Short mmCIF file of C-alpha atoms (C1' of nucleotides) in Angstrom, two decimals:
data_model
loop_
_atom_site.label_atom_id
_atom_site.label_comp_id
_atom_site.label_asym_id
_atom_site.label_seq_id
_atom_site.Cartn_x
_atom_site.Cartn_y
_atom_site.Cartn_z
CA UNK A 874 -16.09 32.62 -60.97
CA UNK A 875 -12.52 33.57 -59.93
CA UNK A 876 -11.73 30.05 -58.54
CA UNK A 877 -7.85 30.17 -58.65
CA UNK A 878 -6.82 26.86 -60.28
CA UNK A 879 -3.11 25.99 -58.92
CA UNK A 880 -0.72 26.54 -61.35
CA UNK A 881 1.78 29.30 -62.63
CA UNK A 882 1.25 32.35 -60.44
CA UNK A 883 0.34 35.70 -62.59
CA UNK A 884 3.46 38.40 -62.61
CA UNK A 885 6.91 37.36 -62.65
CA UNK A 886 8.31 39.54 -65.30
CA UNK A 887 9.61 41.92 -62.34
CA UNK A 888 10.67 40.83 -59.16
CA UNK A 889 7.96 42.38 -57.63
CA UNK A 890 5.23 39.77 -56.09
CA UNK A 891 1.74 40.33 -57.43
CA UNK A 892 1.39 36.48 -57.29
CA UNK A 893 -1.44 34.87 -54.85
CA UNK A 894 0.47 34.38 -51.63
CA UNK A 895 -1.44 32.28 -49.43
CA UNK A 896 -3.22 28.67 -49.45
CA UNK A 897 -4.80 27.40 -52.59
CA UNK A 898 -8.51 27.29 -52.98
CA UNK A 899 -10.62 24.01 -54.26
CA UNK A 900 -8.12 21.71 -52.75
CA UNK A 901 -9.18 18.84 -50.21
CA UNK A 902 -11.83 17.88 -52.71
CA UNK A 903 -14.53 19.08 -50.27
CA UNK A 904 -16.47 21.65 -52.70
CA UNK A 905 -17.23 19.04 -55.41
CA UNK A 906 -17.84 16.18 -52.69
CA UNK A 907 -20.46 18.39 -51.29
CA UNK A 908 -22.04 19.15 -54.83
CA UNK A 909 -22.08 15.36 -55.81
CA UNK A 910 -24.00 14.71 -52.55
CA UNK A 911 -26.39 17.21 -52.90
CA UNK A 912 -27.03 16.45 -56.39
CA UNK A 913 -28.03 13.00 -55.23
CA UNK A 914 -29.89 14.10 -52.38
CA UNK A 915 -31.93 16.86 -54.38
CA UNK A 916 -32.42 14.11 -57.05
CA UNK A 917 -33.80 11.88 -54.34
CA UNK A 918 -36.10 13.97 -52.26
CA UNK A 919 -36.27 17.27 -54.13
CA UNK A 920 -35.46 20.66 -52.88
CA UNK A 921 -37.72 20.90 -49.83
CA UNK A 922 -37.36 17.59 -48.85
CA UNK A 923 -33.30 18.06 -48.54
CA UNK A 924 -31.70 20.09 -45.77
CA UNK A 925 -28.29 21.39 -45.80
CA UNK A 926 -27.58 19.37 -42.62
CA UNK A 927 -28.64 16.30 -44.56
CA UNK A 928 -26.10 17.14 -47.17
CA UNK A 929 -23.47 17.81 -44.87
CA UNK A 930 -24.02 14.56 -42.80
CA UNK A 931 -24.11 12.62 -46.09
CA UNK A 932 -21.01 14.09 -47.28
CA UNK A 933 -19.14 13.44 -44.00
CA UNK A 934 -18.69 17.27 -43.38
CA UNK A 935 -19.37 20.11 -41.04
CA UNK A 936 -22.86 21.56 -41.60
CA UNK A 937 -20.98 25.06 -41.73
CA UNK A 938 -18.85 23.84 -44.61
CA UNK A 939 -21.66 24.03 -46.85
CA UNK A 940 -22.45 27.38 -45.87
CA UNK A 941 -18.90 28.24 -46.31
CA UNK A 942 -18.72 27.32 -50.05
CA UNK A 943 -22.35 28.45 -50.95
CA UNK A 944 -23.98 31.14 -49.21
CA UNK A 945 -27.17 29.32 -48.82
CA UNK A 946 -29.66 26.40 -49.88
CA UNK A 947 -30.57 28.17 -52.94
CA UNK A 948 -27.06 29.03 -54.04
CA UNK A 949 -26.28 25.39 -53.16
CA UNK A 950 -29.18 24.13 -55.35
CA UNK A 951 -28.48 26.32 -58.35
CA UNK A 952 -24.84 25.07 -58.42
CA UNK A 953 -25.74 21.53 -58.08
CA UNK A 954 -28.01 21.71 -61.22
CA UNK A 955 -26.16 24.33 -63.21
CA UNK A 956 -23.73 21.92 -65.12
CA UNK A 957 -26.15 20.06 -67.08
CA UNK A 958 -28.41 23.19 -67.91
CA UNK A 959 -26.23 24.56 -70.74
CA UNK A 960 -28.90 23.87 -73.50
CA UNK A 961 -26.83 26.01 -75.91
CA UNK A 962 -23.94 23.66 -75.83
CA UNK A 963 -25.84 20.40 -75.63
CA UNK A 964 -28.22 21.36 -78.65
CA UNK A 965 -25.38 22.64 -80.57
CA UNK A 966 -26.08 20.72 -83.46
CA UNK A 967 -29.63 20.44 -83.70
CA UNK A 968 -30.41 24.18 -84.92
CA UNK A 969 -28.26 23.51 -87.73
CA UNK A 970 -29.90 20.03 -88.56
CA UNK A 971 -32.29 19.75 -91.72
CA UNK A 972 -35.71 20.17 -90.10
CA UNK A 973 -37.00 17.25 -91.97
CA UNK A 974 -34.53 14.97 -90.20
CA UNK A 975 -33.89 16.84 -87.06
CA UNK A 976 -36.34 14.64 -84.72
CA UNK A 977 -34.01 11.65 -84.31
CA UNK A 978 -31.24 14.14 -83.56
CA UNK A 979 -33.35 15.56 -80.79
CA UNK A 980 -34.19 12.33 -79.31
CA UNK A 981 -30.84 11.07 -79.74
CA UNK A 982 -29.56 14.13 -77.68
CA UNK A 983 -32.01 13.95 -74.88
CA UNK A 984 -31.34 10.34 -74.24
CA UNK A 985 -27.46 10.71 -74.40
CA UNK A 986 -27.64 13.61 -71.97
CA UNK A 987 -29.88 11.53 -69.52
CA UNK A 988 -27.68 8.50 -69.84
CA UNK A 989 -24.55 10.73 -68.88
CA UNK A 990 -23.49 11.31 -65.28
CA UNK A 991 -25.78 14.45 -65.38
CA UNK A 992 -28.81 12.27 -64.84
CA UNK A 993 -28.67 12.71 -60.94
CA UNK A 994 -28.49 16.73 -61.66
CA UNK A 995 -31.36 16.50 -64.19
CA UNK A 996 -33.47 14.62 -61.70
CA UNK A 997 -32.73 17.17 -59.22
CA UNK A 998 -33.39 20.03 -61.41
CA UNK A 999 -36.87 18.45 -62.48
CA UNK A 1000 -37.95 17.60 -58.98
CA UNK A 1001 -36.95 20.90 -57.99
CA UNK A 1002 -38.45 22.67 -60.84
CA UNK A 1003 -41.81 20.80 -60.47
CA UNK A 1004 -41.67 20.87 -56.66
CA UNK A 1005 -43.74 24.80 -56.57
CA UNK A 1006 -45.35 27.05 -58.73
CA UNK A 1007 -42.79 29.48 -58.54
CA UNK A 1008 -40.16 27.12 -59.69
CA UNK A 1009 -41.86 25.98 -62.22
CA UNK A 1010 -42.20 29.36 -63.68
CA UNK A 1011 -38.45 29.59 -64.16
CA UNK A 1012 -38.59 26.35 -65.75
CA UNK A 1013 -40.97 27.58 -68.29
CA UNK A 1014 -38.98 30.45 -69.07
CA UNK A 1015 -36.12 28.51 -69.35
CA UNK A 1016 -37.59 25.96 -71.57
CA UNK A 1017 -39.36 28.40 -73.87
CA UNK A 1018 -36.39 30.74 -74.53
CA UNK A 1019 -33.22 28.29 -74.58
CA UNK A 1020 -34.60 24.89 -75.60
CA UNK A 1021 -37.61 25.22 -77.59
CA UNK A 1022 -36.55 28.01 -79.43
CA UNK A 1023 -33.08 26.13 -80.59
CA UNK A 1024 -34.99 23.10 -81.22
CA UNK A 1025 -37.58 25.00 -83.52
CA UNK A 1026 -35.07 27.07 -85.43
CA UNK A 1027 -35.52 27.47 -89.10
CA UNK A 1028 -38.47 25.47 -88.98
CA UNK A 1029 -41.00 27.01 -91.62
CA UNK A 1030 -44.34 28.13 -91.04
CA UNK A 1031 -46.34 31.16 -89.43
CA UNK A 1032 -44.81 31.97 -86.09
CA UNK A 1033 -47.96 30.73 -84.09
CA UNK A 1034 -48.00 27.43 -85.70
CA UNK A 1035 -44.08 26.85 -85.07
CA UNK A 1036 -45.13 28.05 -81.41
CA UNK A 1037 -47.65 25.05 -81.26
CA UNK A 1038 -45.43 22.49 -83.08
CA UNK A 1039 -42.70 23.49 -80.38
CA UNK A 1040 -45.26 22.87 -77.37
CA UNK A 1041 -46.30 19.27 -79.05
CA UNK A 1042 -42.50 18.26 -79.55
CA UNK A 1043 -42.02 19.17 -75.85
CA UNK A 1044 -45.12 16.91 -74.91
CA UNK A 1045 -43.65 13.99 -76.55
CA UNK A 1046 -40.10 14.58 -75.25
CA UNK A 1047 -40.98 15.69 -71.52
CA UNK A 1048 -43.35 12.53 -71.53
CA UNK A 1049 -40.42 10.50 -72.70
CA UNK A 1050 -38.36 11.75 -69.80
CA UNK A 1051 -40.62 11.42 -67.03
CA UNK A 1052 -42.02 7.96 -68.07
CA UNK A 1053 -38.60 6.63 -68.73
CA UNK A 1054 -36.43 8.37 -66.04
CA UNK A 1055 -38.58 9.77 -63.37
CA UNK A 1056 -41.65 7.42 -63.08
CA UNK A 1057 -39.49 4.34 -64.66
CA UNK A 1058 -42.15 2.40 -66.37
CA UNK A 1059 -41.00 -1.06 -67.44
CA UNK A 1060 -40.30 -1.95 -70.40
CA UNK A 1061 -39.62 1.61 -71.44
CA UNK A 1062 -37.01 2.28 -68.87
CA UNK A 1063 -35.01 -0.47 -69.54
CA UNK A 1064 -35.24 -0.32 -73.41
CA UNK A 1065 -31.96 0.18 -75.29
CA UNK A 1066 -31.52 3.99 -76.48
CA UNK A 1067 -31.45 2.97 -80.16
CA UNK A 1068 -35.07 1.16 -79.83
CA UNK A 1069 -36.51 4.13 -77.99
CA UNK A 1070 -35.29 6.55 -80.88
CA UNK A 1071 -36.93 4.25 -83.36
CA UNK A 1072 -40.06 4.29 -81.20
CA UNK A 1073 -40.81 7.95 -80.44
CA UNK A 1074 -38.51 9.64 -83.36
CA UNK A 1075 -41.47 9.40 -85.78
CA UNK A 1076 -43.68 11.12 -83.53
CA UNK A 1077 -41.50 14.30 -82.99
CA UNK A 1078 -40.71 14.58 -86.41
CA UNK A 1079 -44.65 14.62 -87.24
CA UNK A 1080 -44.78 17.25 -84.80
CA UNK A 1081 -41.83 19.09 -86.20
CA UNK A 1082 -42.55 19.58 -89.93
CA UNK A 1083 -45.45 16.80 -90.77
CA UNK A 1084 -49.19 17.50 -90.66
CA UNK A 1085 -50.66 18.74 -87.65
CA UNK A 1086 -54.32 17.12 -87.70
CA UNK B 306 -64.64 6.23 -42.60
CA UNK B 307 -67.30 6.15 -40.12
CA UNK B 308 -68.06 9.83 -40.40
CA UNK B 309 -71.57 10.21 -39.16
CA UNK B 310 -73.59 12.03 -41.60
CA UNK B 311 -76.44 14.09 -40.10
CA UNK B 312 -79.64 12.37 -40.82
CA UNK B 313 -82.05 9.78 -39.44
CA UNK B 314 -80.79 8.11 -36.33
CA UNK B 315 -80.39 4.09 -36.26
CA UNK B 316 -82.66 2.48 -34.20
CA UNK B 317 -86.12 3.55 -33.62
CA UNK B 318 -88.23 0.77 -33.67
CA UNK B 319 -88.21 0.08 -30.08
CA UNK B 320 -88.44 3.15 -27.31
CA UNK B 321 -84.67 2.21 -26.51
CA UNK B 322 -82.58 5.17 -27.59
CA UNK B 323 -79.63 3.57 -29.63
CA UNK B 324 -79.63 6.96 -31.50
CA UNK B 325 -76.54 9.09 -31.51
CA UNK B 326 -76.79 11.60 -28.51
CA UNK B 327 -74.49 14.10 -28.69
CA UNK B 328 -73.42 17.12 -30.88
CA UNK B 329 -73.27 16.43 -34.78
CA UNK B 330 -69.92 15.96 -36.71
CA UNK B 331 -68.98 17.60 -39.80
CA UNK B 332 -70.59 20.70 -39.07
CA UNK B 333 -69.20 24.18 -39.12
CA UNK B 334 -67.60 23.49 -42.59
CA UNK B 335 -64.00 23.17 -41.36
CA UNK B 336 -62.99 19.88 -42.24
CA UNK B 337 -64.02 20.36 -45.94
CA UNK B 338 -62.65 24.10 -46.02
CA UNK B 339 -59.17 22.81 -44.43
CA UNK B 340 -59.13 20.04 -47.25
CA UNK B 341 -59.63 22.79 -49.72
CA UNK B 342 -57.03 24.89 -48.49
CA UNK B 343 -54.65 22.01 -48.20
CA UNK B 344 -55.37 21.03 -51.66
CA UNK B 345 -54.50 24.47 -52.94
CA UNK B 346 -51.22 24.79 -51.15
CA UNK B 347 -50.02 21.26 -52.01
CA UNK B 348 -50.79 22.19 -55.31
CA UNK B 349 -48.71 25.27 -55.50
CA UNK B 350 -45.87 24.14 -53.03
CA UNK B 351 -45.90 20.10 -52.94
CA UNK B 352 -45.95 18.09 -50.36
CA UNK B 353 -42.58 19.02 -48.28
CA UNK B 354 -42.93 22.80 -49.32
CA UNK B 355 -46.23 22.89 -47.45
CA UNK B 356 -46.70 22.89 -43.59
CA UNK B 357 -49.90 22.07 -41.42
CA UNK B 358 -49.25 25.44 -39.89
CA UNK B 359 -49.47 27.20 -43.12
CA UNK B 360 -52.53 25.27 -44.11
CA UNK B 361 -54.01 26.05 -40.88
CA UNK B 362 -52.95 29.68 -41.07
CA UNK B 363 -54.52 29.98 -44.75
CA UNK B 364 -57.74 28.15 -43.34
CA UNK B 365 -58.15 30.52 -40.60
CA UNK B 366 -57.96 27.72 -38.12
CA UNK B 367 -55.92 26.66 -35.09
CA UNK B 368 -53.30 24.44 -36.09
CA UNK B 369 -54.57 21.85 -33.69
CA UNK B 370 -57.86 21.49 -35.70
CA UNK B 371 -55.83 20.27 -38.82
CA UNK B 372 -54.53 17.42 -36.10
CA UNK B 373 -57.93 16.86 -35.02
CA UNK B 374 -59.53 16.00 -38.35
CA UNK B 375 -56.54 14.41 -39.88
CA UNK B 376 -54.08 12.15 -37.57
CA UNK B 377 -50.80 13.93 -39.51
CA UNK B 378 -49.43 15.29 -42.59
CA UNK B 379 -49.23 12.06 -44.55
CA UNK B 380 -53.19 11.57 -43.84
CA UNK B 381 -53.87 15.00 -44.74
CA UNK B 382 -52.08 14.69 -47.59
CA UNK B 383 -53.69 11.71 -48.69
CA UNK B 384 -57.37 13.14 -48.21
CA UNK B 385 -56.23 15.84 -50.13
CA UNK B 386 -55.62 13.97 -53.37
CA UNK B 387 -58.05 10.92 -52.95
CA UNK B 388 -61.08 12.46 -54.54
CA UNK B 389 -59.58 12.59 -58.27
CA UNK B 390 -57.52 9.32 -57.89
CA UNK B 391 -60.48 6.99 -58.65
CA UNK B 392 -59.12 5.66 -61.96
CA UNK B 393 -61.65 2.79 -62.08
CA UNK B 394 -64.54 5.41 -62.40
CA UNK B 395 -62.96 7.90 -64.38
CA UNK B 396 -62.10 5.15 -67.05
CA UNK B 397 -64.92 3.43 -66.85
CA UNK B 398 -65.80 3.87 -70.58
CA UNK B 399 -62.38 3.46 -72.01
CA UNK B 400 -61.97 -0.42 -71.09
CA UNK B 401 -65.17 -0.82 -73.30
CA UNK B 402 -64.36 1.20 -75.97
CA UNK B 403 -63.09 -0.42 -79.38
CA UNK B 404 -59.32 -0.21 -79.27
CA UNK B 405 -58.77 1.09 -82.80
CA UNK B 406 -60.87 3.93 -81.96
CA UNK B 407 -59.88 4.27 -78.09
CA UNK B 408 -57.11 7.37 -78.29
CA UNK B 409 -59.85 10.01 -78.80
CA UNK B 410 -61.86 8.65 -75.77
CA UNK B 411 -58.58 8.53 -73.82
CA UNK B 412 -57.46 11.86 -74.37
CA UNK B 413 -60.77 13.50 -73.97
CA UNK B 414 -61.21 11.84 -70.87
CA UNK B 415 -57.66 13.16 -69.50
CA UNK B 416 -58.63 16.61 -70.60
CA UNK B 417 -62.07 16.72 -69.08
CA UNK B 418 -60.53 15.40 -65.79
CA UNK B 419 -58.10 18.17 -65.87
CA UNK B 420 -60.49 20.92 -66.62
CA UNK B 421 -62.66 19.86 -63.79
CA UNK B 422 -62.58 21.40 -60.25
CA UNK B 423 -60.27 18.25 -59.40
CA UNK B 424 -57.48 20.25 -60.98
CA UNK B 425 -55.82 21.67 -57.77
CA UNK B 426 -56.22 18.16 -56.39
CA UNK B 427 -54.35 16.25 -59.32
CA UNK B 428 -51.81 19.34 -59.52
CA UNK B 429 -50.90 18.57 -55.57
CA UNK B 430 -51.15 14.93 -56.32
CA UNK B 431 -48.33 15.17 -59.14
CA UNK B 432 -46.15 17.52 -57.46
CA UNK B 433 -46.35 15.35 -54.33
CA UNK B 434 -45.92 12.21 -56.28
CA UNK B 435 -42.74 13.57 -58.31
CA UNK B 436 -41.39 15.16 -55.10
CA UNK B 437 -39.37 12.24 -53.98
CA UNK B 438 -38.28 9.02 -55.00
CA UNK B 439 -40.16 7.06 -52.53
CA UNK B 440 -43.25 8.66 -53.64
CA UNK B 441 -42.61 8.14 -57.16
CA UNK B 442 -42.60 4.48 -56.54
CA UNK B 443 -46.33 4.90 -55.39
CA UNK B 444 -47.32 6.83 -58.10
CA UNK B 445 -45.53 4.05 -60.46
CA UNK B 446 -47.46 1.39 -58.96
CA UNK B 447 -50.86 3.06 -59.14
CA UNK B 448 -50.33 4.01 -62.96
CA UNK B 449 -49.22 0.70 -64.00
CA UNK B 450 -52.06 -1.53 -62.03
CA UNK B 451 -55.01 0.98 -62.14
CA UNK B 452 -54.59 3.15 -65.31
CA UNK B 453 -52.22 1.56 -68.05
CA UNK B 454 -53.83 -1.74 -67.33
CA UNK B 455 -57.44 -0.45 -68.07
CA UNK B 456 -56.38 1.61 -71.08
CA UNK B 457 -54.56 -1.37 -72.82
CA UNK B 458 -57.44 -3.95 -72.01
CA UNK B 459 -58.33 -6.06 -74.79
CA UNK B 460 -55.55 -4.42 -76.91
CA UNK B 461 -54.18 -7.22 -79.06
CA UNK B 462 -50.73 -8.55 -79.05
CA UNK B 463 -48.07 -10.13 -77.26
CA UNK B 464 -47.86 -9.10 -73.41
CA UNK B 465 -44.26 -7.51 -73.59
CA UNK B 466 -45.35 -5.49 -76.72
CA UNK B 467 -48.55 -4.33 -75.20
CA UNK B 468 -46.71 -3.05 -72.07
CA UNK B 469 -44.44 -1.28 -74.25
CA UNK B 470 -47.44 0.36 -76.05
CA UNK B 471 -48.78 1.36 -72.73
CA UNK B 472 -45.88 2.90 -71.91
CA UNK B 473 -45.73 4.94 -74.85
CA UNK B 474 -49.44 5.93 -74.63
CA UNK B 475 -48.19 7.09 -71.08
CA UNK B 476 -45.35 9.28 -72.74
CA UNK B 477 -48.05 11.24 -74.90
CA UNK B 478 -50.31 11.63 -72.28
CA UNK B 479 -48.14 12.36 -69.39
CA UNK B 480 -46.27 14.81 -71.65
CA UNK B 481 -49.35 16.52 -72.36
CA UNK B 482 -50.48 16.71 -68.64
CA UNK B 483 -47.10 18.21 -67.87
CA UNK B 484 -46.83 20.73 -71.00
CA UNK B 485 -50.34 22.09 -70.79
CA UNK B 486 -51.09 21.85 -67.09
CA UNK B 487 -47.71 22.01 -64.93
CA UNK B 488 -45.22 23.91 -66.97
CA UNK B 489 -48.16 25.48 -69.02
CA UNK B 490 -46.47 26.45 -72.36
CA UNK B 491 -48.27 28.67 -74.53
CA UNK B 492 -50.03 28.14 -77.04
CA UNK B 493 -50.98 24.78 -76.05
CA UNK B 494 -52.07 25.75 -72.46
CA UNK B 495 -54.83 27.94 -73.82
CA UNK B 496 -55.79 25.88 -76.80
CA UNK B 497 -59.36 24.48 -76.72
CA UNK B 498 -59.77 20.75 -75.75
CA UNK B 499 -61.21 19.88 -78.87
CA UNK B 500 -58.19 21.02 -80.72
CA UNK B 501 -55.58 19.21 -78.47
CA UNK B 502 -57.68 16.06 -78.79
CA UNK B 503 -57.39 16.66 -82.46
CA UNK B 504 -53.42 17.14 -82.03
CA UNK B 505 -52.30 14.29 -80.09
CA UNK B 506 -54.99 11.76 -80.44
CA UNK B 507 -53.42 10.36 -83.67
CA UNK B 508 -50.36 9.82 -81.70
CA UNK B 509 -51.78 7.75 -78.82
CA UNK B 510 -53.86 5.89 -81.33
CA UNK B 511 -50.63 4.91 -83.41
CA UNK B 512 -49.08 3.67 -80.12
CA UNK B 513 -52.01 1.64 -79.03
CA UNK B 514 -52.67 -0.14 -82.37
CA UNK B 515 -50.74 1.12 -84.96
CA UNK B 516 -47.06 0.35 -86.39
CA UNK B 517 -44.50 0.49 -83.94
CA UNK B 518 -41.55 1.81 -85.83
"C1'" DG C 971 9.51 31.01 -39.32
"C1'" DC C 972 6.33 34.38 -40.48
"C1'" DT C 973 2.43 35.76 -43.22
"C1'" DT C 974 -1.46 35.26 -46.16
"C1'" DT C 975 -5.01 32.87 -47.36
"C1'" DA C 976 -8.68 29.31 -47.40
"C1'" DA C 977 -10.26 25.01 -45.30
"C1'" DT C 978 -12.51 23.28 -40.98
"C1'" DT C 979 -14.37 23.16 -36.99
"C1'" DC C 980 -17.61 24.76 -32.75
"C1'" DA C 981 -21.02 26.94 -30.21
"C1'" DT C 982 -25.10 29.14 -30.81
"C1'" DC C 983 -29.49 31.89 -32.71
"C1'" DA C 984 -34.38 32.49 -33.69
"C1'" DG C 985 -37.96 30.42 -35.72
"C1'" DC C 986 -40.66 26.88 -37.87
"C1'" DT C 987 -41.95 21.82 -38.03
"C1'" DG C 988 -44.90 17.84 -36.53
"C1'" DA C 989 -47.02 16.39 -32.70
"C1'" DT C 990 -49.68 15.93 -27.75
"C1'" DG C 991 -53.01 16.39 -24.05
"C1'" DA C 992 -55.57 19.03 -21.24
"C1'" DA C 993 -59.17 22.47 -21.18
"C1'" DT C 994 -62.76 25.03 -22.94
"C1'" DT C 995 -67.13 25.95 -25.73
"C1'" DA C 996 -71.01 24.62 -28.75
"C1'" DA C 997 -74.39 21.59 -30.41
"C1'" DG C 998 -77.88 18.01 -30.32
"C1'" DC C 999 -81.18 15.28 -27.62
"C1'" DG C 1000 -83.85 13.39 -23.65
"C1'" DC D 1401 -81.82 21.50 -17.27
"C1'" DG D 1402 -78.11 17.92 -17.65
"C1'" DC D 1403 -75.72 14.61 -20.32
"C1'" DT D 1404 -73.11 13.48 -24.31
"C1'" DT D 1405 -70.49 14.68 -28.38
"C1'" DA D 1406 -67.70 16.93 -31.37
"C1'" DA D 1407 -65.75 21.42 -32.41
"C1'" DT D 1408 -62.35 24.53 -31.00
"C1'" DT D 1409 -58.50 26.48 -28.50
"C1'" DC D 1410 -54.30 26.79 -25.56
"C1'" DA D 1411 -49.95 25.49 -23.84
"C1'" DT D 1412 -46.01 23.00 -24.50
"C1'" DC D 1413 -42.92 19.41 -26.42
"C1'" DA D 1414 -38.49 18.02 -28.66
"C1'" DG D 1415 -36.36 17.92 -32.78
"C1'" DC D 1416 -34.80 19.92 -37.24
"C1'" DT D 1417 -34.18 24.18 -40.14
"C1'" DG D 1418 -30.99 27.75 -42.31
"C1'" DA D 1419 -27.93 30.75 -40.97
"C1'" DT D 1420 -24.03 33.42 -38.39
"C1'" DG D 1421 -19.50 34.79 -36.23
"C1'" DA D 1422 -15.64 33.41 -33.90
"C1'" DA D 1423 -11.86 30.31 -33.46
"C1'" DT D 1424 -8.73 26.78 -34.96
"C1'" DT D 1425 -5.76 24.21 -38.43
"C1'" DA D 1426 -3.28 23.79 -42.92
"C1'" DA D 1427 -1.33 24.79 -46.91
"C1'" DA D 1428 1.20 27.77 -49.98
"C1'" DG D 1429 4.55 31.18 -50.48
"C1'" DC D 1430 8.06 34.76 -48.75
#
DNA sequence: GCTTTAATTCATCAGCTGATGAATTAAGCG
DNA sequence: CGCTTAATTCATCAGCTGATGAATTAAAGC
């Protein structure tokens, strides 16, 4: 927060200078470059397998720069994976869709996200989150409260059953992400998104609103 | 290999002593204790997140002991996760089962394995394998050649289609493992194995032999 | 040109990492 | 008892880790 964007200074009604005075921040594209590099490395080697010095070296930057922009490794990691982690925005249309036709939209949304430039960040987030028990707990919290709740919005049925259905949807979607983007099994990893949607949406729809047994 | 089990020495036909002479190996239950401890830590914190010294400390043992029994960290990790990784044995009956009824057996086998004492080792293996790109490649090789090939044995259809079906089965099974045992979403994580089989076997069977679209 | 602010660099810290080799102790056996 | 073998400990290595604080340089506005 409070990253001053270059542009019109604040007060110029009176002659008094309330404007920012010194050098402007976020200029010589280092911060973003460091973040991009960190994303790639976290995606490849996970959280523990990546060091700040590796990031600095790969970014062609002094190690102290990384600490200058981000207090520590945790904050660097957090900023590396925060962009794609706005489920509210990504799942905007899902909660409004008719539950009986929601599956295709869900799968399509997941695929679009993973095919986007956010892939490295998502991989980093996944590798980091699965790497340890503590981080997995945070992932669980996030998935439960911010993803599944939205996906299951206005799905009819007793709460316990809806929760179970949400879990089942998760098994298929998580499995798809793992096989296609993490483990990269062929031919699924190279299949066209439309084909993938056709293959798994049916299952997701059954878990959402179909018969459970 | 060549870990001398206490028991009858070799040659005793002649009076010549070809028998083992000195102290017997594998005694003061340290090796196994170290392995158990390593399994737990690898399962909790992943490969990179676990150090030999941590293992030694948790096992109440000098760090050099760990190096004495296992040449290095890689070998320690390999031995920590080797027990459950014998797909040939675990999947013994699957390849022989009728493809049209194979799904339930597959899911049941997976659940039995994960509910067994091997769980810690499996978690360690999974966390380690997903932790980095290089280790994920080994996982892919192993899954393709030793698991999926067996699961898809004698499933009819063109090779490309069978391969795709194998991938789809993997999405559901991997997703189930991730949600139930790694992320532990409720209520699925606490559901009875039989119930889980009923819930997902249908999907697996469709991917195995049912219509694909 | 002076000041303010931020970007950038340098030197340095204590702590942990994986690893090695020598020394010590304990068990089994003749 | 001595011999052999393995378990166990100790001291030590170079290298990397995350982190800090001071010094330097560059931009932006007065």
